[in-house]
mmCIF file of C-alpha atoms in Angstrom:
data_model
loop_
_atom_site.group_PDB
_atom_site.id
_atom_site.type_symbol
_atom_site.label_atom_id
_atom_site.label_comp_id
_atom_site.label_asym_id
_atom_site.label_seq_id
_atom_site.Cartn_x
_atom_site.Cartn_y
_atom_site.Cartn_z
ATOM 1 C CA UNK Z 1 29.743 23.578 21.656
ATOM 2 C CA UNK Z 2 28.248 24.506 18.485
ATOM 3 C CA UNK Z 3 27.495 21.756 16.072
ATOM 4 C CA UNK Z 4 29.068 21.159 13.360
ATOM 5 C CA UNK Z 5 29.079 18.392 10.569
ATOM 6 C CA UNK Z 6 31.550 15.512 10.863
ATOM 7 C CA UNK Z 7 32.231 13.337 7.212
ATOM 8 C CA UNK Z 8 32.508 9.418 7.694
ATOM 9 C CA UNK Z 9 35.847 10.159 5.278
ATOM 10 C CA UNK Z 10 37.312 12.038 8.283
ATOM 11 C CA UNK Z 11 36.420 10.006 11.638
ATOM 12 C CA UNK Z 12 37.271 6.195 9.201
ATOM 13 C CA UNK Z 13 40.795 8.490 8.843
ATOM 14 C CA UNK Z 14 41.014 8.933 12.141
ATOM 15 C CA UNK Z 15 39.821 4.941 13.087
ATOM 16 C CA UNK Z 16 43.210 4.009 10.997
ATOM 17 C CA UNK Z 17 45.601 6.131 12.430
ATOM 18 C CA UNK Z 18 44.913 5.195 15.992
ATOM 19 C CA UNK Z 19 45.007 1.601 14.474
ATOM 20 C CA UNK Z 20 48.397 1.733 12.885
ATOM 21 C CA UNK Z 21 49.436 4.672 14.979
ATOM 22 C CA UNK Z 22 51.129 6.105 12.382
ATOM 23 C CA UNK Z 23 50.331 8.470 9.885
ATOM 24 C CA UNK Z 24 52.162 7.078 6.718
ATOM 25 C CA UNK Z 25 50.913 3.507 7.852
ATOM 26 C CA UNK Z 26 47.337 4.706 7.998
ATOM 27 C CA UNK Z 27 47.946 6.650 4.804
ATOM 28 C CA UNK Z 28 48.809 3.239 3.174
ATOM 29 C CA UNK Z 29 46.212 1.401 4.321
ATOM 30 C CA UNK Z 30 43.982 3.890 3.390
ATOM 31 C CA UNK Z 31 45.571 4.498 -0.368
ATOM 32 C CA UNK Z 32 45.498 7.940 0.185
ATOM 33 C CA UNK Z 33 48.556 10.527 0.080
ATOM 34 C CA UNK Z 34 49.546 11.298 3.462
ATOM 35 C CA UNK Z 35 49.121 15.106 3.239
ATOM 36 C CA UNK Z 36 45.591 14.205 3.075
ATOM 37 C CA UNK Z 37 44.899 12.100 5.580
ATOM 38 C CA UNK Z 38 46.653 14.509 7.978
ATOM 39 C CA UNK Z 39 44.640 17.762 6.622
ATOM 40 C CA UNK Z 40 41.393 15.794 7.171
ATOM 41 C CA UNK Z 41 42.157 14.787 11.014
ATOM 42 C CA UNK Z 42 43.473 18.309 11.237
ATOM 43 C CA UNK Z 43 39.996 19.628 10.201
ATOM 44 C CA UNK Z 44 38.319 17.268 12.447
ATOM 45 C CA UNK Z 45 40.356 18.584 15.468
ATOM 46 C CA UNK Z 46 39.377 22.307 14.607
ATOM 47 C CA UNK Z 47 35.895 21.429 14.084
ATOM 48 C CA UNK Z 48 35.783 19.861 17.353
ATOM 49 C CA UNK Z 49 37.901 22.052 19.335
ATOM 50 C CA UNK Z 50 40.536 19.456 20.792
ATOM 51 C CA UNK Z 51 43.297 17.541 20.026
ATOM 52 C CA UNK Z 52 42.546 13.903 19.038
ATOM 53 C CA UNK Z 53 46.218 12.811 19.040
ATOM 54 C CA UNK Z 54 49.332 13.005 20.735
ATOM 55 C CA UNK Z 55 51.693 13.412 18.282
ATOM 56 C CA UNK Z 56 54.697 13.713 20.155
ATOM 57 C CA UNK Z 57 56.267 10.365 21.173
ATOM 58 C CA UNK Z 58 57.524 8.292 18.381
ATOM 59 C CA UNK Z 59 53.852 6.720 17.465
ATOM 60 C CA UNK Z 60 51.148 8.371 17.518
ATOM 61 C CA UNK Z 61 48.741 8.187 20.219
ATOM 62 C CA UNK Z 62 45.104 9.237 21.137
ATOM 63 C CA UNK Z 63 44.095 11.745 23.187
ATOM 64 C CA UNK Z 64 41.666 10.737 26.712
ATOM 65 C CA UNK Z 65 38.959 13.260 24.113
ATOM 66 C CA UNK Z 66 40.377 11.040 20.969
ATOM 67 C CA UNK Z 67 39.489 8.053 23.189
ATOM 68 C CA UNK Z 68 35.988 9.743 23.712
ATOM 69 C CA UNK Z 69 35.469 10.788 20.555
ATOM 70 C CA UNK Z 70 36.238 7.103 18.785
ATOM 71 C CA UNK Z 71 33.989 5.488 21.651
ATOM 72 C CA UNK Z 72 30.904 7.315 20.215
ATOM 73 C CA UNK Z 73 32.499 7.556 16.737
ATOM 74 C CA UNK Z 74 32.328 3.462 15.854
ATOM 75 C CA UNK Z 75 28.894 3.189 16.998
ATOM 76 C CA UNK Z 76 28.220 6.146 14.768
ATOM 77 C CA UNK Z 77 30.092 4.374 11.821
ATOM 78 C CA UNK Z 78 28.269 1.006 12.607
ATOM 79 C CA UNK Z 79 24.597 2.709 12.545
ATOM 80 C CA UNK Z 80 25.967 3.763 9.157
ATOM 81 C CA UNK Z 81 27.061 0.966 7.306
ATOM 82 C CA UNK Z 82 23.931 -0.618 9.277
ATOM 83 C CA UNK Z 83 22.207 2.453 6.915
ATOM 84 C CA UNK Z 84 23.643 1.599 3.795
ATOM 85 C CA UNK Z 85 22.673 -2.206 4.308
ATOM 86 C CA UNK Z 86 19.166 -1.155 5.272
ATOM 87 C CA UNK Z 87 18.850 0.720 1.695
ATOM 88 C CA UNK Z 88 20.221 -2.039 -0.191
ATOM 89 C CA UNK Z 89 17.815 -4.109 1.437
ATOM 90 C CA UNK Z 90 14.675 -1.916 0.644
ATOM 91 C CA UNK Z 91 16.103 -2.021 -3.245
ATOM 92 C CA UNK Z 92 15.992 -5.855 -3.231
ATOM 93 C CA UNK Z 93 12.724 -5.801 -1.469
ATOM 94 C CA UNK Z 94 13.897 -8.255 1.376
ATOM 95 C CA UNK Z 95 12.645 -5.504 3.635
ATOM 96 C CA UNK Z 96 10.289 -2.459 3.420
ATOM 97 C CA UNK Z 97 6.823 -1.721 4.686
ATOM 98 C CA UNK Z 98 4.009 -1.155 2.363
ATOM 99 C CA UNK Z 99 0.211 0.820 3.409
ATOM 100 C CA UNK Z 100 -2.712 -0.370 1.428
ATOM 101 C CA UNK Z 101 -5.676 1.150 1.378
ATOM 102 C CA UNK Z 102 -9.008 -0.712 0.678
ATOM 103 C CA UNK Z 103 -12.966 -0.100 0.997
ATOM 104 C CA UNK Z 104 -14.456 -3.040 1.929
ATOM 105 C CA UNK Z 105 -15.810 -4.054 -1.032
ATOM 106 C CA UNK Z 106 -12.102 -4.373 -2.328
ATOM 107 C CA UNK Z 107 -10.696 -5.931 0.733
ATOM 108 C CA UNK Z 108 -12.622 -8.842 -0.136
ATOM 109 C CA UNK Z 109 -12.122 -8.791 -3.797
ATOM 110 C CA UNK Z 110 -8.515 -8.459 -3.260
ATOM 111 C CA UNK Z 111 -7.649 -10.228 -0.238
ATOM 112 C CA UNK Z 112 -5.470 -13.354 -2.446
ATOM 113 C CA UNK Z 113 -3.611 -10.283 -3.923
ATOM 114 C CA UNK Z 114 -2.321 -8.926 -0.329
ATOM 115 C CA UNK Z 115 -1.362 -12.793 0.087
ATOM 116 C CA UNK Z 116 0.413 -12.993 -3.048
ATOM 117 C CA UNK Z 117 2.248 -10.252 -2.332
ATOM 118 C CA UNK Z 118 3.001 -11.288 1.159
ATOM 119 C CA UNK Z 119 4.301 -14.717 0.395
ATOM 120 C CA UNK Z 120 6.436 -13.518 -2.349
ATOM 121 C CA UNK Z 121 8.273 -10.884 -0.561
ATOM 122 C CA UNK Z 122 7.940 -12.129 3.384
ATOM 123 C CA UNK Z 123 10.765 -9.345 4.398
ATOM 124 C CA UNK Z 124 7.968 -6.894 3.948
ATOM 125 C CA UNK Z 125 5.660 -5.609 6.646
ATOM 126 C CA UNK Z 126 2.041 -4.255 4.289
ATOM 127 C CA UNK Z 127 -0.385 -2.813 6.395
ATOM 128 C CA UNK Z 128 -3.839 -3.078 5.226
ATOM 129 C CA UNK Z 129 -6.683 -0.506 6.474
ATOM 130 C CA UNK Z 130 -9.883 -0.549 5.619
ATOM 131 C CA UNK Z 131 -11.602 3.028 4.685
ATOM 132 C CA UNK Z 132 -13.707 4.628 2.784
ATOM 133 C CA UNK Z 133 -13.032 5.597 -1.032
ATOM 134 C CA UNK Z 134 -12.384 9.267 -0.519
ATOM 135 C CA UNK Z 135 -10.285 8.420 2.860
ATOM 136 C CA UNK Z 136 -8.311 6.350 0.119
ATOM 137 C CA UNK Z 137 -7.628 8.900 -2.308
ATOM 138 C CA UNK Z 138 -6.627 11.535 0.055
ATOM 139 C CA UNK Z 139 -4.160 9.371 1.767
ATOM 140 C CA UNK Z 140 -2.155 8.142 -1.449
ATOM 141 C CA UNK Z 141 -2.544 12.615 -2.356
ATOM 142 C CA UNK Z 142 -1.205 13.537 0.907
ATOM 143 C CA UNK Z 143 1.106 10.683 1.181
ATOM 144 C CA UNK Z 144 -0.361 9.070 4.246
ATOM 145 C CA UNK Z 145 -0.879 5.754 1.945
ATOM 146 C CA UNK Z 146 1.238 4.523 -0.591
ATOM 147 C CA UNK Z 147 -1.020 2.536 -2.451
ATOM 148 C CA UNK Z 148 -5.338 1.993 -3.077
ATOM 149 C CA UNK Z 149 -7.098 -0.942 -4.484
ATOM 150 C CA UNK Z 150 -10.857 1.329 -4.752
ATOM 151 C CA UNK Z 151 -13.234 2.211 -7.749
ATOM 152 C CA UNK Z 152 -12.570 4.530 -10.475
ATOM 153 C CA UNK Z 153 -13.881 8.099 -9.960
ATOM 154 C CA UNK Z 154 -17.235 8.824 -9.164
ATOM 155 C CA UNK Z 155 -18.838 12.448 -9.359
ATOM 156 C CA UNK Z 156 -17.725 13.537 -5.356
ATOM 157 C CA UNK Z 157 -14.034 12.012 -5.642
ATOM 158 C CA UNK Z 158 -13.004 14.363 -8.330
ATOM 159 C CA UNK Z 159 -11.310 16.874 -5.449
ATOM 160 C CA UNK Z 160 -8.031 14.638 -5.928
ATOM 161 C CA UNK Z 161 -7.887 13.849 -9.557
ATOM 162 C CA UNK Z 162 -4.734 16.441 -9.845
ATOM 163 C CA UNK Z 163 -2.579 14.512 -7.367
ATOM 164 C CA UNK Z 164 -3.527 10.991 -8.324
ATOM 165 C CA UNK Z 165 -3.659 8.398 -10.707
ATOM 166 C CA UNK Z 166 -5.704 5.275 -11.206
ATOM 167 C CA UNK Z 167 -4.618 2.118 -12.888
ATOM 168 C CA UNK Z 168 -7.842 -0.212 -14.048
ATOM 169 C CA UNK Z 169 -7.494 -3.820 -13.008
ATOM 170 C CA UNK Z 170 -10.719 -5.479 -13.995
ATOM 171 C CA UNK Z 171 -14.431 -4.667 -13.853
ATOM 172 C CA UNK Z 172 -16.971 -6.272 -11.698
ATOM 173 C CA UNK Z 173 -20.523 -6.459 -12.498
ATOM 174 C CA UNK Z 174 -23.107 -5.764 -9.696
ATOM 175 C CA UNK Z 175 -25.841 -7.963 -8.427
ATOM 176 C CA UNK Z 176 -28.955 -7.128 -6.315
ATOM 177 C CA UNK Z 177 -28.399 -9.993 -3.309
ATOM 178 C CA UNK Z 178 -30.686 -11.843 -0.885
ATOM 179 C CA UNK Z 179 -30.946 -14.726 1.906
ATOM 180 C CA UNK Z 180 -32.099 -17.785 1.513
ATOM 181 C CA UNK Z 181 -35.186 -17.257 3.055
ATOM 182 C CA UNK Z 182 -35.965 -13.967 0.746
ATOM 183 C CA UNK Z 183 -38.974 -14.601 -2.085
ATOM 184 C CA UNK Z 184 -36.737 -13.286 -4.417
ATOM 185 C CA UNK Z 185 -34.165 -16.409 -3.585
ATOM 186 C CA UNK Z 186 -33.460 -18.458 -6.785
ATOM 187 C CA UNK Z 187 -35.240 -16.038 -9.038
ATOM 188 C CA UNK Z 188 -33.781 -16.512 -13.016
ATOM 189 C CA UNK Z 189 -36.273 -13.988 -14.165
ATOM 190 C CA UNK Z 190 -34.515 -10.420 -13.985
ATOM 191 C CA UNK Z 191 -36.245 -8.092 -11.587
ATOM 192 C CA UNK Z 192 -37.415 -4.645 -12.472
ATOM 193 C CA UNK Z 193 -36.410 -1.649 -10.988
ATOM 194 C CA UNK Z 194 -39.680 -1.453 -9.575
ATOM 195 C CA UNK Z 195 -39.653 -4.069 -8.059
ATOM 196 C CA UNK Z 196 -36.514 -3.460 -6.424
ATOM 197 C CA UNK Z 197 -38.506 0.009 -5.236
ATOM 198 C CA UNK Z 198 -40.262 -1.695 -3.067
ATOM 199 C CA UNK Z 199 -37.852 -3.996 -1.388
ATOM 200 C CA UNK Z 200 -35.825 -3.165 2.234
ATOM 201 C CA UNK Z 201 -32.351 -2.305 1.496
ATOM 202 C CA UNK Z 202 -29.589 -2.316 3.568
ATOM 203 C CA UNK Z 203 -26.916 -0.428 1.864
ATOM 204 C CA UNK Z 204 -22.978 0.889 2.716
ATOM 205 C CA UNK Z 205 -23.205 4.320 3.461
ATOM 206 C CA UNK Z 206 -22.800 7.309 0.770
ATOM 207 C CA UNK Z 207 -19.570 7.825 1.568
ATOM 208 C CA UNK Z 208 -18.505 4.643 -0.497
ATOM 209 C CA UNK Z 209 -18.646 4.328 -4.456
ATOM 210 C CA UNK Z 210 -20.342 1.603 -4.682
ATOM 211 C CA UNK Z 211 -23.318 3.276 -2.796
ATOM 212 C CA UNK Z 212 -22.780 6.556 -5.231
ATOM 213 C CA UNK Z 213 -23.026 4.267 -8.140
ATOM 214 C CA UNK Z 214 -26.324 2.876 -6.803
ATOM 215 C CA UNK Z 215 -27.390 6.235 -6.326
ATOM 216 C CA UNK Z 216 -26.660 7.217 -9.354
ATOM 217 C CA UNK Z 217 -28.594 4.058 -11.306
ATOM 218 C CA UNK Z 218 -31.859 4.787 -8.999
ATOM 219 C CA UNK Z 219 -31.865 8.436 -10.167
ATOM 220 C CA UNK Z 220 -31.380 7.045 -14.106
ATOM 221 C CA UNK Z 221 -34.347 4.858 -13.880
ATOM 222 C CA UNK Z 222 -36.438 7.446 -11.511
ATOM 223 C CA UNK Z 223 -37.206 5.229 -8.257
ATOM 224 C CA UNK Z 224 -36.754 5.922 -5.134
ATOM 225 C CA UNK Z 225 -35.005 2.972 -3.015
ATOM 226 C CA UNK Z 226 -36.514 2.182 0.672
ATOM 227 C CA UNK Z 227 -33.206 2.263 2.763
ATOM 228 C CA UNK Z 228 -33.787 0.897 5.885
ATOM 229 C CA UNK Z 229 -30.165 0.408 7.378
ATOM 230 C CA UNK Z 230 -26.960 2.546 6.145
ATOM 231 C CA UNK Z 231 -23.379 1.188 7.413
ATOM 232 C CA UNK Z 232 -19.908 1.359 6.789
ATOM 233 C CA UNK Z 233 -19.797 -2.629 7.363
ATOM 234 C CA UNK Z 234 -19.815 -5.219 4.793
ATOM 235 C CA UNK Z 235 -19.945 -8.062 7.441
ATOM 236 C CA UNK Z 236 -22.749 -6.406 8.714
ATOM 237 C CA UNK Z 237 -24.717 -6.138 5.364
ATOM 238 C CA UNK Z 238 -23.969 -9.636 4.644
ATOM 239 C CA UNK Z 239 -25.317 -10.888 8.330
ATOM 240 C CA UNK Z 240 -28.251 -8.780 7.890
ATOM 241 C CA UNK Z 241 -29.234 -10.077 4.160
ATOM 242 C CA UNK Z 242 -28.507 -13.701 5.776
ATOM 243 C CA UNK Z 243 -31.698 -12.896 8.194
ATOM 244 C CA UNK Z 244 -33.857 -12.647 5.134
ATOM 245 C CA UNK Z 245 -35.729 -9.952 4.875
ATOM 246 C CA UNK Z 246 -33.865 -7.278 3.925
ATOM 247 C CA UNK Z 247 -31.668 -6.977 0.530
ATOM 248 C CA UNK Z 248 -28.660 -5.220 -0.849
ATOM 249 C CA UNK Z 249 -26.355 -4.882 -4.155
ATOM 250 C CA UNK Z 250 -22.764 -6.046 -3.773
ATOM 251 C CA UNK Z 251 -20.168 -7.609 -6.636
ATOM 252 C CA UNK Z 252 -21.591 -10.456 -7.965
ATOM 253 C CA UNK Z 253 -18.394 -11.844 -6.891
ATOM 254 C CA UNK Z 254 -19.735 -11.609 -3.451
ATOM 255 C CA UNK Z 255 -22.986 -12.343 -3.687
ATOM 256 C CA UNK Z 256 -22.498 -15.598 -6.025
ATOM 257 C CA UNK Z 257 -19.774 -17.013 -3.751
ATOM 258 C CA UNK Z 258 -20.424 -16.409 -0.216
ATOM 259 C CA UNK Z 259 -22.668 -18.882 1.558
ATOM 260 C CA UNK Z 260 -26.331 -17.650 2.928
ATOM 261 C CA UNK Z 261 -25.844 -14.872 -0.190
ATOM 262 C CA UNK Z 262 -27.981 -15.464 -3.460
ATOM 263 C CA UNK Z 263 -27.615 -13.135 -6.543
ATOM 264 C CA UNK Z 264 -30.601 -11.705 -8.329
ATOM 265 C CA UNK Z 265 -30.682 -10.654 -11.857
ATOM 266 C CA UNK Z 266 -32.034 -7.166 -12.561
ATOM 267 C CA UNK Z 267 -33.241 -5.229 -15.380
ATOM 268 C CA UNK Z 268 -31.876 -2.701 -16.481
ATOM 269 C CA UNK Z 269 -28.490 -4.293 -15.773
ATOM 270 C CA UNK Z 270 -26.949 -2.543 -12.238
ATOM 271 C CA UNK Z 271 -23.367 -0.863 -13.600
ATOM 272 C CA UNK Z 272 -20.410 -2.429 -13.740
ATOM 273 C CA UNK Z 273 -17.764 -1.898 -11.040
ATOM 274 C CA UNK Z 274 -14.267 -0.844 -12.400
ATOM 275 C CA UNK Z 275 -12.147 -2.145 -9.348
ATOM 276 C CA UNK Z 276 -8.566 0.431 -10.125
ATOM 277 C CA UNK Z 277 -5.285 1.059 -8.531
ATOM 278 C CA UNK Z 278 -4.711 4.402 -7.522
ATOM 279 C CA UNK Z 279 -1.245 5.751 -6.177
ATOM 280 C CA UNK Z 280 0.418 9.404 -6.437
ATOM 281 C CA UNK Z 281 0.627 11.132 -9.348
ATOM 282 C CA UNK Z 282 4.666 12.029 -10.363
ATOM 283 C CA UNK Z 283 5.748 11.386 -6.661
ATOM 284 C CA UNK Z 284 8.063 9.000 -4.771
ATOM 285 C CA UNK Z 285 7.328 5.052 -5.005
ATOM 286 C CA UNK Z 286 8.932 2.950 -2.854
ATOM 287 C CA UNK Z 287 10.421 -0.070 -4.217
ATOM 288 C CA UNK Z 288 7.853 -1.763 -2.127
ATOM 289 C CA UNK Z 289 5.029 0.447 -3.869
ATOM 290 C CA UNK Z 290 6.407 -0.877 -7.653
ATOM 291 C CA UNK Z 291 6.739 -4.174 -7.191
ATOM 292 C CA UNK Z 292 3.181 -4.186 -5.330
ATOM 293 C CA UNK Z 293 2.294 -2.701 -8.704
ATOM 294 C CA UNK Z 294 4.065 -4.939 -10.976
ATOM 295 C CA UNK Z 295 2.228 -8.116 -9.156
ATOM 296 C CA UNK Z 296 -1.224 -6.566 -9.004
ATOM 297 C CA UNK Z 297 -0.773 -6.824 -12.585
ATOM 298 C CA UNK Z 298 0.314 -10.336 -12.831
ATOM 299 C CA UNK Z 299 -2.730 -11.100 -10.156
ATOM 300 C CA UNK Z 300 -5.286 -9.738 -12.515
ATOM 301 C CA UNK Z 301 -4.753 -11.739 -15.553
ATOM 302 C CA UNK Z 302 -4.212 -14.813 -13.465
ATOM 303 C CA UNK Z 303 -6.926 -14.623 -10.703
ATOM 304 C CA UNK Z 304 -9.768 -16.494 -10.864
ATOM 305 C CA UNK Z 305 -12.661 -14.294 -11.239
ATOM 306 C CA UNK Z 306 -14.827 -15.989 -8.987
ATOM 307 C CA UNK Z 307 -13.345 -18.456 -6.310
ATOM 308 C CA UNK Z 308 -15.525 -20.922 -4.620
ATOM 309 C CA UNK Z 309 -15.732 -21.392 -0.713
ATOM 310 C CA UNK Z 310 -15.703 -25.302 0.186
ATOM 311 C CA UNK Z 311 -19.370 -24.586 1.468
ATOM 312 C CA UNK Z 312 -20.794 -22.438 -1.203
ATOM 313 C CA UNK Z 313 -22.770 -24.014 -4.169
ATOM 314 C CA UNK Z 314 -21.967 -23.762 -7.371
ATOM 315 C CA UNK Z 315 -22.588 -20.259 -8.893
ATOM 316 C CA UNK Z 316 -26.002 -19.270 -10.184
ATOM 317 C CA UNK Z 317 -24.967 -17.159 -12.689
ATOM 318 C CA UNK Z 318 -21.638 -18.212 -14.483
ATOM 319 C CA UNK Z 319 -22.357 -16.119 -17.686
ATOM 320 C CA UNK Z 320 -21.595 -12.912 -15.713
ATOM 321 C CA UNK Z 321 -18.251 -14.287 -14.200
ATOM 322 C CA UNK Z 322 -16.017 -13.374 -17.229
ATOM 323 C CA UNK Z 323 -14.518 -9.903 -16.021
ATOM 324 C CA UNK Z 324 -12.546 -7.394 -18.266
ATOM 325 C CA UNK Z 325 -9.080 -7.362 -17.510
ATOM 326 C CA UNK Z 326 -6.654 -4.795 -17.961
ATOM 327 C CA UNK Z 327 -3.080 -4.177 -18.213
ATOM 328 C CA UNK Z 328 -1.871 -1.051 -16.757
ATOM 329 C CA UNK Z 329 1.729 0.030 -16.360
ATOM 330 C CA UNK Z 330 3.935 -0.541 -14.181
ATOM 331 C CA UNK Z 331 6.989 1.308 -14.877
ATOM 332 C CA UNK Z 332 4.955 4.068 -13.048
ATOM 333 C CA UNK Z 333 3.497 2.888 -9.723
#
């Protein structure tokens, strides 16, 4: 049998006559004109290619193919208004999914937003992955994200610009970072750039923007850093730094707050990290997506810049800790 589209309107029609088994009593219940209701079952019947009812006793009476047909009709009907309770639901957020996309640099800066968000609306499933900044951006282009906590455009991400759209939250200052056991350990002096020349780095590979951005403030001041160890880990870097010889640059969020982690001044200052919000640009946003928005807003003028494990010390350098803020809009995400 070919198929062939079947309205709700026509099978609920149907539902009521074989309930009242009459046409006019169906009609009523219905509020509809009785011509109506019979031209729609009539319709039904020719689209199917049977007779539904048996019209010819004094009530009306289904078919054994109108019993058939009803059988799988009411489930159909059911997964429907299941449908239209599922929608509502996604509008008033007690149910959705949400994808977030983070580096890890972000994933730890972030981590109380995700939780924020989570506790607020606990009908929502967000899954978080961890990738790389340009994996970020062309998942929320090509849809396969709906949302990226990342930095703000760096000279090799500009492929995507076109399709999205970042949102600044706050910036984040950089720190060079070392063990306990280092030289440089408690050092108030800045370093040089020079000096930093000759130290071991272990670095996140160039495929992240914090790496680019470290790139980019080597060229400016004309060194060339000795990379020892490239990764895509942050728990890695931050093990390896623990050890004591080697060194990296993370958020001085990072590396004034987590223990076995010391910051180092430097000078010239390392850049500033903008830490943004990037979605699509003029396409779909789940209700899920806008409220995640709305919040991450919220989070950023209410977070505390810097928040203290219960075995860290107290942080070295609290004149850096007061981070630029920014309200972007929501009405868009």
């Amino acid at each position: 049998m070919q198929s062939k589209l079947m309205f709700p309107r026509s099978i609920r029609y149907l539902l009521a006559v074989a309930e009242h088994q009459s046409f006019t009593r169906a009609a009523e219940a219905l509020y509809v004109s009785q011509p109506t209701l019979s031209q729609q079952i009539k319709q039904l019947e020719e689209a199917l290619g049977v007779l539904l009812l048996d019209r010819s006793g004094r009530s009306i009476q289904l078919t054994d193919a109108g019993q058939v047909y009803l059988t799988h009709a009411r489930r159909a009907l059911e997964e429907l208004d299941a449908g239209i309770r599922a929608v509502s639901e996604v509008e008033d957020l007690s149910r959705g999914f949400l994808r977030v996309g983070m580096t890890p640099i972000t994933e730890y800066l972030t981590t109380s937003l995700l939780d924020d968000f989570s506790a607020r609306y606990p009908g929502i499933t967000v899954s978080a992955m961890e990738m790389s900044q340009d994996q970020i951006e062309s998942g929320v282009a090509e849809n396969s994200i709906d949302v990226g906590i990342a930095f703000t455009h760096t000279p090799a991400t500009e492929i995507w610009s076109g399709k999205i759209e970042m949102h600044t939250m706050f910036k984040e200052p950089l720190s060079l970072a070392v063990g306990e056991s280092h030289p440089l350990c408690g050092q108030q002096m800045p370093v040089t750039a020079a000096v930093l020349e000759k130290e071991a780095l272990v670095l996140l590979s160039p495929n992240f923007a914090l790496r680019r951005h470290f790139d980019l403030y080597c060229l400016e001041q004309g060194i060339t850093p000795h990379i020892v160890i490239e990764t895509n880990s942050l728990s890695m870097i931050v093990q390896s730094v623990g050890l004591g010889r080697l060194v990296t640059v993370l958020p001085t969020t990072i590396a004034c707050t987590h223990s076995g982690l010391y910051a180092v001044p430097m000078l010239p200052e390392l850049p500033n990290h903008t830490i943004a919000l990037i979605c699509s640009r003029g396409a779909y946003k789940s209700p899920a997506c806008r409220a995640f928005g709305v919040l991450a807003s919220e989070w950023n003028f209410g977070r505390c810049p810097v928040t203290l494990k219960p075995d860290a010390r107290p942080c070295p350098r609290p004149e850096v800790c007061a981070r630029e803020k920014t309200s972007f809009v929501t009405d868009e995400l």
